[in-house]
């Protein structure tokens, strides 16, 4: 009947444009009828104004998080932009993990949100930096406690932020290996990671004793700093006057300032699929901005993901500092190839095989820490190929 209807409307001498328009119209009706019979899900998209090649309503990936409303209000009062309007906090429907989500479409290089530099919590002075150019997580944790938590005036000012930080044992706490048992740490096997755990715990005990504070409080504060702070590079050069009157720049080792960035630190990580980056506008000015900038077009409803750290963290650093193992990490093969005395350079150097670890993971009857141990071992063993 559809074909007969088209034949009645279009005569042989009809204008080609009319023929195309009429044919498209009735063919569209036919397609909708056919879809309704065999693919009702696609047919409903057509009925809602969609169609092939057209945008449809995005599938919900998250549930908005209402508990951060006081933090949003606080940041807006300080002049933050895009907080809650362009980007919102939500929990993944699949994993219940808290993160940031776009509430509208963004183009590449577009700024999603920004917070003024006054809203950043500085954890160090660049002059305190050690050989690596940055203070340790333990020292940063000590400063965090002294500057913000145990300072009554500062604690009151920053209460909207401090009150929304994860607490130990909550669903938002991703334990790093320094919270594992001694036996679980041994099961990691990889000396570089095992040694870093021992070093952090020793520094925490030493600093807690010197400052006469609870080692447990400092341990958790160090975790907050390790997993949530950003390292901001400070220019390592100074301009000097030379004898001939020419100004030159004398190179110095680059130093870093550790800061905690409310709201921005809620973004989750992706080693290979980050769609945004933390970007600083006017870093030399007092009224600088910390922003989230799109690395590629982002559709409304999509999760905002950054690449933590320097962008070249292996699974060793990700687990040690953030408490998780990424499914894929292109840095791992490079790290293993580079080797070192604290690195297992060949797959035969492990006590178990990849197949044995995968079998243990498949059982599923594991604690969260031991699950991370096995995920870490599997991740590295797959990187030798």
Coordinates of C-alpha atoms in Angstrom, one line a residue:
X1 CA 0.0 0.0 0.0
X2 CA 2.8 2.4 0.7
X3 CA 4.3 1.8 -2.7
X4 CA 1.0 2.3 -4.4
X5 CA 0.5 5.6 -2.5
X6 CA 3.9 6.8 -3.7
X7 CA 2.9 6.0 -7.3
X8 CA -0.3 8.0 -7.0
X9 CA 1.5 11.1 -5.8
X10 CA 4.4 11.1 -8.2
X11 CA 3.8 11.3 -11.9
X12 CA 6.5 10.5 -14.4
X13 CA 6.9 14.1 -15.4
X14 CA 7.2 15.4 -11.7
X15 CA 10.0 17.7 -10.9
X16 CA 13.0 15.8 -9.5
X17 CA 13.0 17.8 -6.3
X18 CA 9.3 17.1 -5.8
X19 CA 9.9 13.4 -6.4
X20 CA 12.7 13.3 -3.8
X21 CA 10.6 15.2 -1.2
X22 CA 7.5 13.1 -1.7
X23 CA 9.5 9.8 -1.8
X24 CA 11.4 10.7 1.3
X25 CA 8.2 11.6 3.1
X26 CA 6.4 8.3 2.4
X27 CA 9.6 6.3 2.7
X28 CA 9.9 7.8 6.2
X29 CA 6.4 6.6 7.1
X30 CA 7.2 3.2 5.8
X31 CA 10.4 3.1 7.8
X32 CA 8.6 4.0 11.0
X33 CA 6.0 1.3 10.5
X34 CA 8.7 -1.3 9.9
X35 CA 10.7 -0.2 12.9
X36 CA 7.6 -0.3 15.1
X37 CA 7.3 -3.9 14.2
X38 CA 10.9 -5.1 14.5
X39 CA 12.7 -2.5 16.7
X40 CA 10.3 -0.6 18.9
X41 CA 13.2 0.9 20.9
X42 CA 14.5 2.7 17.8
X43 CA 11.0 3.6 16.7
X44 CA 10.5 5.4 20.0
X45 CA 13.6 7.5 19.3
X46 CA 12.1 8.6 16.0
X47 CA 8.8 9.5 17.7
X48 CA 10.7 11.6 20.2
X49 CA 12.2 13.7 17.4
X50 CA 15.3 11.7 16.8
X51 CA 16.3 9.6 13.8
X52 CA 19.3 8.3 12.1
X53 CA 22.1 11.0 12.2
X54 CA 20.2 13.1 14.7
X55 CA 20.8 13.7 18.4
X56 CA 18.7 11.9 21.0
X57 CA 18.4 12.4 24.7
X58 CA 21.6 11.1 26.4
X59 CA 21.4 8.0 28.4
X60 CA 21.7 8.8 32.1
X61 CA 25.1 7.7 33.5
X62 CA 24.8 9.2 36.9
X63 CA 22.5 10.4 39.7
X64 CA 23.1 13.9 40.9
X65 CA 24.7 14.2 44.4
X66 CA 22.7 16.5 46.6
X67 CA 25.0 16.3 49.6
X68 CA 27.5 18.7 48.1
X69 CA 25.1 21.6 47.9
X70 CA 26.8 23.5 50.7
X71 CA 30.2 23.2 48.9
X72 CA 28.6 24.5 45.6
X73 CA 27.0 27.5 47.4
X74 CA 30.4 28.3 49.1
X75 CA 32.3 28.2 45.9
X76 CA 29.7 30.3 44.0
X77 CA 29.9 32.9 46.8
X78 CA 33.6 33.1 46.1
X79 CA 33.1 33.8 42.4
X80 CA 33.4 30.3 40.9
X81 CA 31.9 29.8 37.5
X82 CA 30.3 26.7 35.9
X83 CA 29.9 25.0 39.3
X84 CA 26.6 23.2 39.3
X85 CA 25.5 24.9 36.0
X86 CA 28.0 23.5 33.5
X87 CA 29.4 20.6 35.6
X88 CA 27.7 18.8 38.5
X89 CA 28.6 16.2 41.1
X90 CA 27.0 12.8 40.6
X91 CA 27.3 9.1 41.4
X92 CA 27.8 6.6 38.6
X93 CA 24.7 4.4 38.1
X94 CA 27.0 1.4 37.4
X95 CA 29.6 1.7 40.1
X96 CA 28.2 4.3 42.6
X97 CA 31.6 6.1 42.4
X98 CA 31.3 9.9 42.9
X99 CA 32.6 12.1 40.1
X100 CA 31.9 15.1 37.9
X101 CA 29.5 15.2 34.9
X102 CA 28.9 17.7 32.2
X103 CA 25.4 19.2 32.3
X104 CA 25.6 20.6 28.7
X105 CA 27.7 20.1 25.5
X106 CA 31.2 21.5 25.5
X107 CA 33.6 22.1 22.5
X108 CA 37.3 21.2 22.5
X109 CA 39.3 23.7 24.5
X110 CA 36.2 25.2 26.2
X111 CA 36.4 25.9 29.9
X112 CA 33.8 23.8 31.8
X113 CA 34.2 25.4 35.2
X114 CA 36.6 27.6 37.1
X115 CA 37.4 28.4 40.7
X116 CA 39.4 31.5 41.9
X117 CA 42.9 30.9 43.3
X118 CA 41.6 32.1 46.6
X119 CA 39.7 28.8 46.9
X120 CA 42.8 26.7 46.6
X121 CA 44.2 25.3 49.8
X122 CA 48.0 25.6 49.7
X123 CA 49.8 22.8 51.5
X124 CA 53.4 24.0 51.2
X125 CA 55.8 26.8 50.3
X126 CA 58.0 26.0 47.3
X127 CA 61.1 26.6 49.5
X128 CA 60.1 23.5 51.5
X129 CA 60.4 21.2 48.5
X130 CA 62.8 18.3 48.7
X131 CA 65.0 16.8 46.0
X132 CA 62.0 15.8 43.9
X133 CA 60.8 19.4 43.7
X134 CA 57.8 18.8 45.9
X135 CA 57.0 18.0 49.5
X136 CA 56.0 14.5 50.4
X137 CA 52.4 13.4 51.0
X138 CA 53.2 12.9 54.7
X139 CA 54.6 16.5 55.1
X140 CA 51.6 17.8 53.0
X141 CA 49.3 15.9 55.4
X142 CA 51.0 17.5 58.4
X143 CA 50.5 21.0 56.9
X144 CA 46.9 20.2 56.0
X145 CA 46.2 19.4 59.6
X146 CA 48.0 22.4 61.0
X147 CA 46.8 25.0 58.4
X148 CA 43.2 23.9 58.0
X149 CA 41.9 21.2 60.3
X150 CA 43.4 22.1 63.7
X151 CA 43.2 25.9 63.1
X152 CA 39.7 26.8 64.5
X153 CA 39.3 29.9 62.3
X154 CA 40.4 28.1 59.1
X155 CA 38.4 25.0 59.9
X156 CA 35.2 27.2 60.2
X157 CA 36.0 29.0 56.9
X158 CA 36.7 25.8 55.0
X159 CA 34.0 23.7 56.6
X160 CA 31.9 23.3 53.4
X161 CA 35.0 21.7 51.8
X162 CA 36.4 19.7 54.7
X163 CA 32.9 18.3 55.4
X164 CA 32.7 16.8 52.0
X165 CA 36.1 15.1 52.0
X166 CA 36.0 11.3 52.1
X167 CA 36.2 9.6 55.5
X168 CA 38.2 6.5 56.2
X169 CA 36.1 3.4 55.7
X170 CA 33.5 5.2 53.6
X171 CA 32.6 4.2 50.0
X172 CA 34.7 7.1 48.7
X173 CA 37.8 5.9 50.5
X174 CA 40.1 4.0 48.1
X175 CA 42.8 2.5 50.4
X176 CA 46.4 2.9 49.2
X177 CA 48.8 0.0 50.1
X178 CA 50.0 1.8 53.2
X179 CA 46.6 0.9 54.7
X180 CA 47.1 -2.8 53.8
X181 CA 48.2 -5.4 56.3
X182 CA 51.9 -6.4 56.3
X183 CA 51.0 -9.7 54.6
X184 CA 49.0 -7.9 51.9
X185 CA 51.9 -5.6 51.2
X186 CA 54.3 -8.6 50.8
X187 CA 51.9 -10.1 48.3
X188 CA 52.4 -7.1 46.1
X189 CA 55.9 -8.5 45.4
X190 CA 57.0 -5.5 43.4
X191 CA 59.9 -4.0 45.4
X192 CA 59.4 -0.4 44.1
X193 CA 55.9 -0.4 45.5
X194 CA 56.7 -2.3 48.7
X195 CA 59.6 0.1 49.5
X196 CA 57.4 3.2 48.9
X197 CA 54.9 1.9 51.3
X198 CA 57.5 1.3 54.0
X199 CA 59.0 4.8 53.4
X200 CA 55.7 6.6 53.7
X201 CA 54.8 4.8 56.9
X202 CA 58.2 5.5 58.4
X203 CA 57.9 9.2 57.6
X204 CA 54.4 9.4 59.0
X205 CA 55.6 7.9 62.3
X206 CA 58.6 10.3 62.4
X207 CA 56.6 13.4 61.7
X208 CA 53.8 12.5 64.0
X209 CA 56.3 12.0 66.9
X210 CA 58.0 15.3 66.2
X211 CA 54.7 17.2 66.0
X212 CA 53.1 15.3 68.9
X213 CA 50.0 14.4 67.0
X214 CA 48.1 11.2 66.3
X215 CA 49.9 9.0 63.8
X216 CA 46.5 7.7 62.6
X217 CA 45.3 11.3 62.0
X218 CA 48.4 12.1 60.0
X219 CA 48.2 8.8 58.1
X220 CA 44.7 9.7 56.8
X221 CA 45.7 13.3 56.1
X222 CA 48.6 12.0 54.1
X223 CA 46.2 9.9 52.1
X224 CA 44.0 12.9 51.4
X225 CA 47.0 14.9 50.1
X226 CA 48.3 12.0 48.1
X227 CA 45.0 11.2 46.4
X228 CA 43.5 14.6 46.0
X229 CA 46.2 17.3 45.8
X230 CA 47.7 18.8 42.6
X231 CA 51.3 19.7 42.0
X232 CA 51.6 23.2 40.5
X233 CA 54.9 23.9 38.8
X234 CA 56.8 27.0 39.9
X235 CA 59.1 28.7 37.4
X236 CA 62.7 27.6 38.2
X237 CA 64.4 30.5 36.5
X238 CA 65.5 33.9 37.8
X239 CA 66.3 37.0 35.7
X240 CA 69.7 38.5 36.5
X241 CA 71.7 41.4 35.2
X242 CA 75.0 40.5 33.5
X243 CA 78.1 42.7 33.4
X244 CA 77.3 43.8 29.8
X245 CA 73.9 45.0 30.8
X246 CA 72.0 42.1 29.2
X247 CA 69.4 40.4 31.3
X248 CA 69.5 36.6 31.2
X249 CA 67.7 33.8 32.9
X250 CA 69.6 31.5 35.3
X251 CA 68.2 28.0 35.3
X252 CA 67.2 26.5 38.7
X253 CA 65.6 23.2 39.5
X254 CA 61.8 23.5 39.1
X255 CA 59.8 23.5 42.3
X256 CA 56.2 22.6 42.9
X257 CA 53.5 23.9 45.1
X258 CA 51.0 21.3 46.4
X259 CA 47.4 22.6 46.5
X260 CA 44.0 21.1 47.1
X261 CA 41.3 22.3 44.7
X262 CA 37.7 22.0 45.9
X263 CA 35.2 20.6 43.4
X264 CA 37.9 20.0 40.8
X265 CA 39.4 17.3 43.0
X266 CA 36.1 15.3 42.6
X267 CA 37.0 14.4 38.9
X268 CA 38.0 10.8 38.4
X269 CA 41.0 9.5 36.5
X270 CA 41.6 7.9 33.1
X271 CA 45.2 7.0 32.0
X272 CA 44.3 6.8 28.3
X273 CA 40.9 8.3 27.9
X274 CA 40.9 11.6 29.8
X275 CA 38.6 14.1 28.2
X276 CA 39.6 17.1 30.2
X277 CA 42.6 18.7 32.0
X278 CA 43.2 21.0 34.9
X279 CA 44.3 24.3 33.4
X280 CA 45.4 27.5 35.1
X281 CA 44.4 30.9 33.7
X282 CA 46.7 33.8 34.4
X283 CA 49.0 31.9 36.8
X284 CA 51.3 34.9 37.3
X285 CA 48.5 37.0 38.7
X286 CA 47.0 37.2 42.1
X287 CA 43.5 36.6 40.7
X288 CA 44.4 33.4 38.8
X289 CA 41.8 30.7 38.0
X290 CA 42.0 27.0 38.3
X291 CA 39.8 25.5 35.6
X292 CA 38.7 22.3 33.9
X293 CA 39.3 22.5 30.2
X294 CA 37.9 20.1 27.5
X295 CA 40.5 18.1 25.5
X296 CA 37.8 17.1 23.0
X297 CA 34.1 17.7 22.5
X298 CA 32.0 16.4 25.5
X299 CA 28.3 15.6 25.3
X300 CA 25.9 16.5 28.1
X301 CA 25.7 13.8 30.7
X302 CA 29.2 12.4 30.1
X303 CA 31.6 12.0 33.0
X304 CA 34.5 14.4 33.3
X305 CA 37.8 12.6 33.5
X306 CA 41.3 13.9 34.1
X307 CA 44.7 12.2 34.0
X308 CA 46.1 12.3 37.5
X309 CA 49.6 13.4 38.3
X310 CA 52.1 14.0 35.5
X311 CA 50.3 11.9 33.0
X312 CA 53.1 9.3 33.0
X313 CA 52.2 7.4 36.1
X314 CA 52.6 3.6 36.0
X315 CA 50.3 1.2 37.9
X316 CA 52.9 1.5 40.7
X317 CA 52.3 5.2 41.2
X318 CA 48.5 5.0 40.7
X319 CA 48.1 2.3 43.3
X320 CA 50.6 3.9 45.8
X321 CA 49.1 7.4 45.6
X322 CA 45.4 7.0 44.5
X323 CA 44.5 3.5 45.6
X324 CA 43.3 1.9 42.3
X325 CA 44.6 -0.1 39.4
X326 CA 43.7 1.1 35.9
X327 CA 42.4 -1.6 33.5
X328 CA 44.8 -0.4 30.8
X329 CA 48.0 1.6 31.3
X330 CA 50.4 2.3 28.4
X331 CA 53.1 3.4 30.8
X332 CA 53.5 0.0 32.4
X333 CA 55.4 -1.7 29.5
X334 CA 57.7 1.3 29.3
X335 CA 58.4 1.2 33.1
X336 CA 59.1 -2.5 33.0
X337 CA 61.4 -2.2 30.0
X338 CA 63.4 0.6 31.7
X339 CA 63.9 -1.8 34.7
X340 CA 65.9 -1.1 37.8
X341 CA 67.0 -2.9 40.9
X342 CA 63.5 -2.5 42.4
X343 CA 61.7 -3.7 39.3
X344 CA 60.7 -7.2 38.2
X345 CA 62.0 -7.1 34.6
X346 CA 60.7 -10.4 33.3
X347 CA 57.5 -12.3 33.9
X348 CA 59.4 -15.3 35.3
X349 CA 60.5 -13.2 38.3
X350 CA 57.0 -13.4 39.9
X351 CA 56.1 -16.1 42.3
X352 CA 52.8 -16.9 40.5
X353 CA 51.7 -17.0 36.9
X354 CA 49.3 -14.6 35.3
X355 CA 46.8 -17.5 34.9
X356 CA 47.0 -18.4 38.6
X357 CA 46.3 -14.8 39.6
X358 CA 43.4 -14.5 37.1
X359 CA 42.0 -17.7 38.6
X360 CA 42.2 -16.3 42.1
X361 CA 40.5 -13.1 41.0
X362 CA 37.7 -15.0 39.3
X363 CA 36.8 -16.7 42.6
X364 CA 35.5 -13.4 43.8
X365 CA 35.7 -14.2 47.5
X366 CA 38.4 -11.6 48.3
X367 CA 38.7 -8.6 50.5
X368 CA 39.1 -5.2 48.7
X369 CA 42.8 -5.0 49.5
X370 CA 43.7 -8.4 48.2
X371 CA 41.6 -7.8 45.1
X372 CA 43.8 -4.7 44.4
X373 CA 46.9 -6.8 45.0
X374 CA 45.8 -9.4 42.4
X375 CA 44.6 -6.7 39.9
X376 CA 48.0 -5.0 40.3
X377 CA 49.9 -8.2 39.7
X378 CA 47.8 -9.1 36.7
X379 CA 48.1 -5.6 35.2
X380 CA 51.9 -5.7 35.3
X381 CA 52.1 -9.3 34.1
X382 CA 50.0 -8.5 31.0
X383 CA 52.5 -5.7 30.2
X384 CA 55.4 -7.9 29.4
X385 CA 54.0 -9.1 26.1

